[in-house]
Tab-separated table of C-alpha atoms in Angstrom:
chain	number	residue	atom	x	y	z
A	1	UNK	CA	13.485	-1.058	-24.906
A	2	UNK	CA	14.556	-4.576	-24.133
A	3	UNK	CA	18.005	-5.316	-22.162
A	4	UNK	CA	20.349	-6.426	-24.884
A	5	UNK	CA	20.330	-10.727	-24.259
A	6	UNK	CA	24.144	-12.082	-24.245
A	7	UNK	CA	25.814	-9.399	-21.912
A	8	UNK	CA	27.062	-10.013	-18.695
A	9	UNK	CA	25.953	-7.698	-16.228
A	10	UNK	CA	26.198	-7.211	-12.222
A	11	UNK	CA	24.104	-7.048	-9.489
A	12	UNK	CA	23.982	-6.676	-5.504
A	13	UNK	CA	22.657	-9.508	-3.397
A	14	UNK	CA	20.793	-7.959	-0.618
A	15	UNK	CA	22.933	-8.968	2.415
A	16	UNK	CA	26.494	-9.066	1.420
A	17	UNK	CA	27.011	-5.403	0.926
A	18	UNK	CA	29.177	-6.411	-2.626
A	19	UNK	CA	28.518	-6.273	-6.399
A	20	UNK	CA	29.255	-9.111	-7.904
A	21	UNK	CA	28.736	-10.685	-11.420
A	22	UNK	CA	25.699	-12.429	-12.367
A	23	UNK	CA	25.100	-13.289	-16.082
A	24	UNK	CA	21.905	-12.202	-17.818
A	25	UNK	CA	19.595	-14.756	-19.723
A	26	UNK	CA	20.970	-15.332	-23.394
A	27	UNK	CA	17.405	-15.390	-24.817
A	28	UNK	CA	15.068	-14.140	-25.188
A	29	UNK	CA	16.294	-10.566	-24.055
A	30	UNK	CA	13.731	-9.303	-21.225
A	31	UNK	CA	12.829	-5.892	-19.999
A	32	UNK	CA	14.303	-5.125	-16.418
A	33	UNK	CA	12.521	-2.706	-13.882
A	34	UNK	CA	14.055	-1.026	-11.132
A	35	UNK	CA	11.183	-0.433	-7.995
A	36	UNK	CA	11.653	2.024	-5.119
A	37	UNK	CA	9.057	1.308	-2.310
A	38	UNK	CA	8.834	-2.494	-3.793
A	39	UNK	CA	8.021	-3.919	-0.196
A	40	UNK	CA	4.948	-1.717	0.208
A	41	UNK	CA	1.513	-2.325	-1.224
A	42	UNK	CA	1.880	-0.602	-4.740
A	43	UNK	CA	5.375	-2.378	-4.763
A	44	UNK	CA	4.204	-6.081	-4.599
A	45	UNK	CA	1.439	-5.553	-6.825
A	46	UNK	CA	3.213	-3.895	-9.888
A	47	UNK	CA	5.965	-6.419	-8.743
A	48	UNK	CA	3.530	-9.237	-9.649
A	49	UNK	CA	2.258	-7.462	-12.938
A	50	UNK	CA	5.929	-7.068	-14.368
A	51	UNK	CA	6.378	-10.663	-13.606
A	52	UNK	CA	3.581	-11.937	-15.156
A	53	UNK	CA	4.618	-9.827	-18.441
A	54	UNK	CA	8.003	-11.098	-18.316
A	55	UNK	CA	9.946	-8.402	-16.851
A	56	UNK	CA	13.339	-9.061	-14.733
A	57	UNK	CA	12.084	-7.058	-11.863
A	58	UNK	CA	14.691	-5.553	-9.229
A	59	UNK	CA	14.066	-4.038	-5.873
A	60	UNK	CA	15.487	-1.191	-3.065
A	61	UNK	CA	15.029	-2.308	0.095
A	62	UNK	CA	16.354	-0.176	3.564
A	63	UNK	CA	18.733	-1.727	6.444
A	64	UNK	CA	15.981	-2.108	8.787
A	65	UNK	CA	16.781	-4.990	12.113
A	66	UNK	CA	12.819	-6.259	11.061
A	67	UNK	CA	11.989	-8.107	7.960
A	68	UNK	CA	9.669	-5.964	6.195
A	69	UNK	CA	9.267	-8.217	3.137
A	70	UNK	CA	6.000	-9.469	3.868
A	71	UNK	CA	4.170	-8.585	1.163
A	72	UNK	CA	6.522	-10.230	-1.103
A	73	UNK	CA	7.409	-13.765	0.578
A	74	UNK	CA	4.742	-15.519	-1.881
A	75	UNK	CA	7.085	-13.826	-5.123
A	76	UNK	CA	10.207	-14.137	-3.501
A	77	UNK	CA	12.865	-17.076	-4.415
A	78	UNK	CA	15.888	-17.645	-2.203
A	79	UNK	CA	18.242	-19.204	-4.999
A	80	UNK	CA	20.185	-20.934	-1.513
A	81	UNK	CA	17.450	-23.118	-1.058
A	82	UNK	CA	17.106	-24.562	-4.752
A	83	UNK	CA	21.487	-23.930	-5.874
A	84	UNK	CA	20.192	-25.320	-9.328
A	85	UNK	CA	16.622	-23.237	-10.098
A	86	UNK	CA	17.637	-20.781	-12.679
A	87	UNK	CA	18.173	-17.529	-10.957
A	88	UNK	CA	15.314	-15.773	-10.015
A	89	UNK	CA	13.280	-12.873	-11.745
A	90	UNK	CA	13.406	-11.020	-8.755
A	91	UNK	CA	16.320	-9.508	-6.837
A	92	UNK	CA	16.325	-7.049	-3.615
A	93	UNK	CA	19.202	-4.761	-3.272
A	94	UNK	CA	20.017	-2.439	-0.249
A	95	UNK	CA	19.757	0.984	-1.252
A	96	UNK	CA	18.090	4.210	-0.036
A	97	UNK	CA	16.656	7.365	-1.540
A	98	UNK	CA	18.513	9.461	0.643
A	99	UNK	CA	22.144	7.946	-0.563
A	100	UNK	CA	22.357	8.906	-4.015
A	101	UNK	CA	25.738	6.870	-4.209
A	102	UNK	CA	23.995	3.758	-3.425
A	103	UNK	CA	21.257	4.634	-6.112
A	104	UNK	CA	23.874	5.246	-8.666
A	105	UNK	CA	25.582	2.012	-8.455
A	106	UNK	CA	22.316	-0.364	-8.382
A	107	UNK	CA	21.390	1.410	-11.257
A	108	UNK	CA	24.735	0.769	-12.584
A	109	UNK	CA	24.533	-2.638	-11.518
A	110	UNK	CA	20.911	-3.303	-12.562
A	111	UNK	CA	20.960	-1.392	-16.264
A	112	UNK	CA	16.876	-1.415	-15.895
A	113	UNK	CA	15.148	-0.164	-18.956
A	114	UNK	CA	12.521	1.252	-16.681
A	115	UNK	CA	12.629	2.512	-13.239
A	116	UNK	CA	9.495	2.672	-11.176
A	117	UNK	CA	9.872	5.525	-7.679
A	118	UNK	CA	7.334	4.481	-5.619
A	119	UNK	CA	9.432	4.815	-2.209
A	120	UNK	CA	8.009	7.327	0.032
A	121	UNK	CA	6.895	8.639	3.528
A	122	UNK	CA	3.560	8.284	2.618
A	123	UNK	CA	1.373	8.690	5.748
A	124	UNK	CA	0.121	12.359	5.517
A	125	UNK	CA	-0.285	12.671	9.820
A	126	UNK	CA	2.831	10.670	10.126
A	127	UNK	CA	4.565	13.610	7.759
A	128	UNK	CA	3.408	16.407	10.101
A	129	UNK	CA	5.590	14.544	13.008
A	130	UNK	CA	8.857	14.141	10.735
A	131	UNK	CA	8.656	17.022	8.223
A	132	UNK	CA	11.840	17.148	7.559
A	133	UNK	CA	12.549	13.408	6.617
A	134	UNK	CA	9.743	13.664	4.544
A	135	UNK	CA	10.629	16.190	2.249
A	136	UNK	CA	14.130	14.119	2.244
A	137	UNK	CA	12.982	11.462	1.231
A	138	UNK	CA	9.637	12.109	-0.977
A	139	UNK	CA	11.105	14.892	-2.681
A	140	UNK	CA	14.786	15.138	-2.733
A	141	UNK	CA	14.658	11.813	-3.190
A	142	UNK	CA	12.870	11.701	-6.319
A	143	UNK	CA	15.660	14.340	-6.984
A	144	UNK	CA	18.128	12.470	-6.306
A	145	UNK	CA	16.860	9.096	-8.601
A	146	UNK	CA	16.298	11.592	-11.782
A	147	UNK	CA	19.729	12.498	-11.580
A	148	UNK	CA	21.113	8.952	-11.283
A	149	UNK	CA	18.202	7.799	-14.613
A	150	UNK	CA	20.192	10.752	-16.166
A	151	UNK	CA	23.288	9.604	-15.385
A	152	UNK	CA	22.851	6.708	-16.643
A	153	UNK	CA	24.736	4.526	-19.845
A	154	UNK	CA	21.531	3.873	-20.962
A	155	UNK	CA	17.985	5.364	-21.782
A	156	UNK	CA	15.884	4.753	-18.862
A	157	UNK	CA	11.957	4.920	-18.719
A	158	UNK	CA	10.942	6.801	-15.153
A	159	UNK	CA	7.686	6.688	-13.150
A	160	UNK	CA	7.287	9.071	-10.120
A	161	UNK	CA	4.359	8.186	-8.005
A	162	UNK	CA	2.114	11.299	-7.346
A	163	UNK	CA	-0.614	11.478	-4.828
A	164	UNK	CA	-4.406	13.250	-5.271
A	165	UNK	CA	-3.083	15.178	-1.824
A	166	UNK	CA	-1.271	17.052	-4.163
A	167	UNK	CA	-4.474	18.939	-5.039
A	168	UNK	CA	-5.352	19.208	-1.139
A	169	UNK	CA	-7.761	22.143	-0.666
A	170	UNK	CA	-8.438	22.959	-4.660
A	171	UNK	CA	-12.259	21.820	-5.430
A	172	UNK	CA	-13.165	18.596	-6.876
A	173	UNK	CA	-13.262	17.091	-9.639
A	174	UNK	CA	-9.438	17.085	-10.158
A	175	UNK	CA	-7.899	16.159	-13.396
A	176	UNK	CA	-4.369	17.071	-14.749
A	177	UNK	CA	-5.216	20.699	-14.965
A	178	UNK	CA	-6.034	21.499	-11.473
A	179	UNK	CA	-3.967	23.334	-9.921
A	180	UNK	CA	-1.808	22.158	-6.815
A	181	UNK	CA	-2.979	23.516	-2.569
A	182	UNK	CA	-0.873	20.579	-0.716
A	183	UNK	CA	-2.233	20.721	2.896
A	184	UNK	CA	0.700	18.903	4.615
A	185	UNK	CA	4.531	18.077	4.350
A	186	UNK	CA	3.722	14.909	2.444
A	187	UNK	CA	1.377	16.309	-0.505
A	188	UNK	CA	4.079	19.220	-0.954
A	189	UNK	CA	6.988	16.895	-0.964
A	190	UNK	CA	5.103	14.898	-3.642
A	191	UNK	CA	4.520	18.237	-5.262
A	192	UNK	CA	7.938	19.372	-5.609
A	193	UNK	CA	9.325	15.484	-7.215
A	194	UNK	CA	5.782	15.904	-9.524
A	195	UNK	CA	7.624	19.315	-11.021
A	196	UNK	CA	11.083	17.813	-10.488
A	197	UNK	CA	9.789	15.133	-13.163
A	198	UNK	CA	8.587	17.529	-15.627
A	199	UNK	CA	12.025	19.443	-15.463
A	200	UNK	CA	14.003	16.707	-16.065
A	201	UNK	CA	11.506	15.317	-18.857
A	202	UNK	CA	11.993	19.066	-20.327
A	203	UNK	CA	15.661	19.824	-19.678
A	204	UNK	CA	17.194	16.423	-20.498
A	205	UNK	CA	14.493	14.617	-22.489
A	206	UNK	CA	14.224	11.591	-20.039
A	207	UNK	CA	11.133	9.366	-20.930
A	208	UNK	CA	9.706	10.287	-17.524
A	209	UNK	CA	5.923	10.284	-16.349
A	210	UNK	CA	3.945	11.279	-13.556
A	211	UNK	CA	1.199	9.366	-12.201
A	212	UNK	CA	-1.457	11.320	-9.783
A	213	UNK	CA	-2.964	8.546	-8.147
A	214	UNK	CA	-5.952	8.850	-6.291
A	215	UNK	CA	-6.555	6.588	-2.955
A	216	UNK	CA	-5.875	2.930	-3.485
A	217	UNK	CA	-6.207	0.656	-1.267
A	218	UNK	CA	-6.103	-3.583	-0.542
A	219	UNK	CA	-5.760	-6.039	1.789
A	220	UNK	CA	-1.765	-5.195	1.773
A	221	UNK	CA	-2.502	-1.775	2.985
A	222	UNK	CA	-1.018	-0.568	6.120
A	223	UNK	CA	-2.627	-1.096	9.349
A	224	UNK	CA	-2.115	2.596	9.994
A	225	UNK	CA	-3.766	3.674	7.277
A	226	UNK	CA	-7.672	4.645	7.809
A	227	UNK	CA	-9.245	2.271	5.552
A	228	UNK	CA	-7.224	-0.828	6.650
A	229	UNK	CA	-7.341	-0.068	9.928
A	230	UNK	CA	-11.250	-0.247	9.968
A	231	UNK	CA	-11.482	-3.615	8.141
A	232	UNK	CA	-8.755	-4.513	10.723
A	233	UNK	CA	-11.056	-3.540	13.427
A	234	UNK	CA	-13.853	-5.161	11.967
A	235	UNK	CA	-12.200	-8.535	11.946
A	236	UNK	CA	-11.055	-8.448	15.580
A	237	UNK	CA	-14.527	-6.975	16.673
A	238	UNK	CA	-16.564	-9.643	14.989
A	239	UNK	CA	-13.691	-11.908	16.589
A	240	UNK	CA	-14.145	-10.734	20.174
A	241	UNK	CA	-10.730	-9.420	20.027
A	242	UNK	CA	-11.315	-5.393	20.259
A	243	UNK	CA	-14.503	-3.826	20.951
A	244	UNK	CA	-13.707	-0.108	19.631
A	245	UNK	CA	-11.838	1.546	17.083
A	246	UNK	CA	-10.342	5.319	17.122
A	247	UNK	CA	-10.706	7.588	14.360
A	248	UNK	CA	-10.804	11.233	13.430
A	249	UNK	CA	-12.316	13.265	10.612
A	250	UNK	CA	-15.506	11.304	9.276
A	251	UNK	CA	-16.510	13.450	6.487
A	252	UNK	CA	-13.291	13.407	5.039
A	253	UNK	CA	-14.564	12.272	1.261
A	254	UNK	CA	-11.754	10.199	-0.939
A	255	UNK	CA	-11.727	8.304	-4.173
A	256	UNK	CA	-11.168	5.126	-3.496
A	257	UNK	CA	-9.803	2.211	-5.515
A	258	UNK	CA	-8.205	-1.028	-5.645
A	259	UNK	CA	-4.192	-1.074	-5.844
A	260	UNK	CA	-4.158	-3.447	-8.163
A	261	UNK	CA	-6.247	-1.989	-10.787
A	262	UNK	CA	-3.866	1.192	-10.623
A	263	UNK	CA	-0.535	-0.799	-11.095
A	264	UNK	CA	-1.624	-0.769	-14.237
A	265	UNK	CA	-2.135	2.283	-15.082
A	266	UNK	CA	1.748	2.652	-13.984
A	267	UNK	CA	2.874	0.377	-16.205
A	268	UNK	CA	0.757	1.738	-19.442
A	269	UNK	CA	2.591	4.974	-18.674
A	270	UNK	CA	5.543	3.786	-19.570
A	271	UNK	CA	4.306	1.601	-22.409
A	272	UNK	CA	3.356	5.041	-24.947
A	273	UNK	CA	5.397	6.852	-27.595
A	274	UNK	CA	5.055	10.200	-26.070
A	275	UNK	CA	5.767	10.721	-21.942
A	276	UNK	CA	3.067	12.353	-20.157
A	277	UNK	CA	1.372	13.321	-16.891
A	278	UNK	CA	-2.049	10.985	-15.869
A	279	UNK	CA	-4.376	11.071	-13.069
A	280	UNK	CA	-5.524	7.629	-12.122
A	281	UNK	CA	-9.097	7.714	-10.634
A	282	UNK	CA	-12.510	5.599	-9.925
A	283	UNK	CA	-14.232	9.160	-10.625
A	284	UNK	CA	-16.375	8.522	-7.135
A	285	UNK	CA	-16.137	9.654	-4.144
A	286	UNK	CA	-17.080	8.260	-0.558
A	287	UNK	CA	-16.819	9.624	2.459
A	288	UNK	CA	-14.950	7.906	5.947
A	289	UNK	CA	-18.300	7.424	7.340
A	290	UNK	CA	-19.509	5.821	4.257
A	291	UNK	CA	-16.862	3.607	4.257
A	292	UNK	CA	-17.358	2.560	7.699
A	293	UNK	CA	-21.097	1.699	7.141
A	294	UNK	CA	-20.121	-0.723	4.109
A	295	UNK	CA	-17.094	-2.364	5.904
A	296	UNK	CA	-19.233	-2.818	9.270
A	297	UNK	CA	-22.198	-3.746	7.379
A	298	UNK	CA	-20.937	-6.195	5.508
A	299	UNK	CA	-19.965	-7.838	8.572
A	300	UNK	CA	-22.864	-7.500	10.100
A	301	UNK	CA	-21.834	-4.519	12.791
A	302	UNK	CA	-23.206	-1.244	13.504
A	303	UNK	CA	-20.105	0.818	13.458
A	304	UNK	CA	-21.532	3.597	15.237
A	305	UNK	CA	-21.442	0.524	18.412
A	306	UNK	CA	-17.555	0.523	18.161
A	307	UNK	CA	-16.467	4.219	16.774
A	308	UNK	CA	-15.147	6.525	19.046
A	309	UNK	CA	-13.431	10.029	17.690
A	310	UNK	CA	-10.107	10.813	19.031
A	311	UNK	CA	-8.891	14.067	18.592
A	312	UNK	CA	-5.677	13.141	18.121
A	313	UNK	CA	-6.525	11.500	14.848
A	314	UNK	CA	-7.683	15.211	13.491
A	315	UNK	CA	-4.903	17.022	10.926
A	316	UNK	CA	-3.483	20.286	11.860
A	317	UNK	CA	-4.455	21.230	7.925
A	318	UNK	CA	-7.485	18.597	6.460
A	319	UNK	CA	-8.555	17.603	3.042
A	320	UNK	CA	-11.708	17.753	2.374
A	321	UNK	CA	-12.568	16.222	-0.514
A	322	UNK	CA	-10.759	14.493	-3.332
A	323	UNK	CA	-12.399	13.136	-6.583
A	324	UNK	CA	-10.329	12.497	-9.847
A	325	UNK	CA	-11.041	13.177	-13.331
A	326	UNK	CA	-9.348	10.521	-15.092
A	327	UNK	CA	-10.655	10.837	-18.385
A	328	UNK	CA	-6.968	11.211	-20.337
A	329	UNK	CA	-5.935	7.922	-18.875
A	330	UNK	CA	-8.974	6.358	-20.021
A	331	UNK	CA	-9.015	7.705	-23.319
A	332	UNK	CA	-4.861	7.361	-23.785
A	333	UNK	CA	-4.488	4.521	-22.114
A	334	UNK	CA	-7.467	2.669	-22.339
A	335	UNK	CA	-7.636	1.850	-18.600
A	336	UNK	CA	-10.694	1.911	-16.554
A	337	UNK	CA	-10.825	0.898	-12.958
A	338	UNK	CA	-12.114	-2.760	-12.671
A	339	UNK	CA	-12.696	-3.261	-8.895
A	340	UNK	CA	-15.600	-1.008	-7.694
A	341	UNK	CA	-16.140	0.668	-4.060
A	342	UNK	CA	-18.074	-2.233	-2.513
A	343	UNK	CA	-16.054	-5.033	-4.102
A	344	UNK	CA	-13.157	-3.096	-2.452
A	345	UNK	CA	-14.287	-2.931	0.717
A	346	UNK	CA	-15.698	-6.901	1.122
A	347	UNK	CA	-12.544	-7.873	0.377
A	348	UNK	CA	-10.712	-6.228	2.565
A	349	UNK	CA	-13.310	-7.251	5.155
A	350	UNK	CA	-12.636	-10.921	3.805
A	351	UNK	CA	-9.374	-10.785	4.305
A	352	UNK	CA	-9.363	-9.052	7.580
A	353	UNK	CA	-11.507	-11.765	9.246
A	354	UNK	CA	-9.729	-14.316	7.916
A	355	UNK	CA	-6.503	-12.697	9.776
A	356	UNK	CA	-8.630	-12.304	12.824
A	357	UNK	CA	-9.281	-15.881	12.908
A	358	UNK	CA	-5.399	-16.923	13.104
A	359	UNK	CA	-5.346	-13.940	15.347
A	360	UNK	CA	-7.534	-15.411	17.663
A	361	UNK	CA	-5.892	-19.122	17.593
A	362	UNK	CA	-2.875	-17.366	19.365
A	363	UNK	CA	-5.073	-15.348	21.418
A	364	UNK	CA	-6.709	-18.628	22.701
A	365	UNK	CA	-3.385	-20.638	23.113
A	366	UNK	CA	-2.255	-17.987	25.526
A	367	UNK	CA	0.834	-17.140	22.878
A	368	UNK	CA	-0.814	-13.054	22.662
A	369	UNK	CA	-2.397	-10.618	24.393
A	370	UNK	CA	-5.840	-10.071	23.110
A	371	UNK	CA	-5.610	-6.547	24.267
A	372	UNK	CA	-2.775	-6.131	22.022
A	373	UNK	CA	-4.176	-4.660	19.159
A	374	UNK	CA	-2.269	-4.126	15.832
């Protein structure tokens, strides 16, 4: 459903706290999208894809006294700097999943015709530490943004980002039918917006899908997360920057993929007749070690030179294994994963060097501490 073209509507500049009007585009009428989480990885990439369709795309951001828009400078246009560039396609607005008021009135001010959730608190150790913020945000947050979609003056499309933690301890292969073991605050905060999703689909008849999205990961991944933070290492190692790196659980096996293949699969969701629940999945599985070997490898390294285990690192409750079954999204949506394992990781180890080399120019300069690691 395309926004109707020759209606005024309003939107919230992020900074001035006030709504104020901003015509629409006469023609041709463009889809809008709403994005929770747009400043993390998934965010900027599905940002980029909407763009590149044509979409309006619109953004929730958090107060925070850091700018955490990094991931988003190269797509972002301040309209100051050019006063007579039409406006641009893309628009941040303050907001938070745990104020339904303020998601009410962006979505008031916004009118999207669909709404992607991707906002979380999506580090799985992290959500042992801050339970309870967790489930306020992953899950009654979701809560919360359903309501406001059904609230709405207009039929909304929804997305709720799932996670493959969901299925924690249940066997692999996993696939829409498996049932759901979460092993930590995060996978059964995720669990309870997944069924949250399908009430609201079934009580109200809101276009809304869930996507069960295995590991993806890209050079925009956090640093904190395991698979950036060992192409991280590798670049400052093969930099002279850092000569270990601390992990935990080794055998840990995850499927693995490329963020912006799976973007994709988001959007396709939300493209069909019928709404419906998809796992999104390479269908392989590797394990932590594995993945060290290929991203020290690659770079020439022997990552069993610069490992060290660190208890700490260890989850009170672990995950074995995790391996999707994707075959309904394949089949309905015709999407297949186009970035394989390998590819993944040398570009992430690309990247990471590449960082490691401006790194190092400031290390050199005297302007940072080279034991100062990210």
């Amino acid at each position: 459903m395309a926004h109707s073209n020759g209606a005024a509507a309003t939107a919230t500049a992020a900074g001035d706290g006030e709504t104020t009007p901003v015509p629409r585009p006469l023609a041709p009428a463009q889809k809008v999208a709403l994005i929770t989480g747009i400043t993390g990885q998934d965010g900027s990439y599905l940002t980029e894809l909407l763009l590149s369709k044509g979409y309006e795309v619109h953004g929730l951001i958090r107060r925070s006294s850091n700018f955490n828009t990094q991931r988003l400078d190269h797509i972002y246009h301040d309209p100051h700097a050019v006063p007579s560039s039409p406006r641009p396609l893309m628009q941040l607005h303050y907001a938070d999943l745990t104020d339904s008021s303020s998601l009410r009135r962006v979505l008031d001010a916004v009118s999207p015709d669909e709404v992607y959730n991707l906002a979380a608190q999506s580090h799985v150790a992290v959500s042992f530490e801050v339970p309870d913020y967790t489930a306020d945000v992953t899950a009654t947050g979701a809560l919360s943004l359903l309501e406001a979609v059904r609230l709405s003056r207009k039929p909304i499309r929804y997305y709720q980002a799932g996670s493959s933690e969901m299925f924690g301890s249940t066997p692999p292969p996993q696939s829409e039918d498996t049932p759901f073991h979460p092993r930590s605050p995060y996978a059964a905060s995720k669990v309870a917006a997944h069924w949250y999703t399908v009430n609201y689909r079934e009580a109200y008849g809101i276009f809304a899908c869930n996507g069960v999205l295995f590991n993806h990961e890209s050079p925009r991944r956090g640093e904190n997360f395991v698979t950036r933070k060992i192409t991280r290492a590798v670049g400052r190692i093969k930099l002279g920057l850092q000569t270990k790196v601390f992990l935990g659980n080794l055998s840990a096996a995850r499927d693995w993929g490329f963020a912006g293949d799976y973007v994709e699969a988001m959007w396709l969701m939300l493209q069909q007749d019928q709404p419906a629940d998809y796992v999104v999945a390479t269908e392989e599985s590797h394990t932590v070690e594995e993945f060290l070997q290929a991203a020290f490898g690659y770079a020439g390294l022997n990552w069993k030179d610069h490992v060290v285990i660190d208890k700490k690192y260890f989850r009170p409750a672990e995950v074995d294994s995790l391996k999707g079954d994707s075959t309904k999204a394949r089949k309905v949506l015709k999407w297949k994963p186009k970035v394989g394992f390998q590819q993944l990781v040398e570009m992430m180890v690309d990247h990471d060097i590449e960082l490691a080399k401006k790194e190092k120019v400031l290390v050199d300069a005297g302007y940072r501490d080279p034991k100062q690691q990210p």
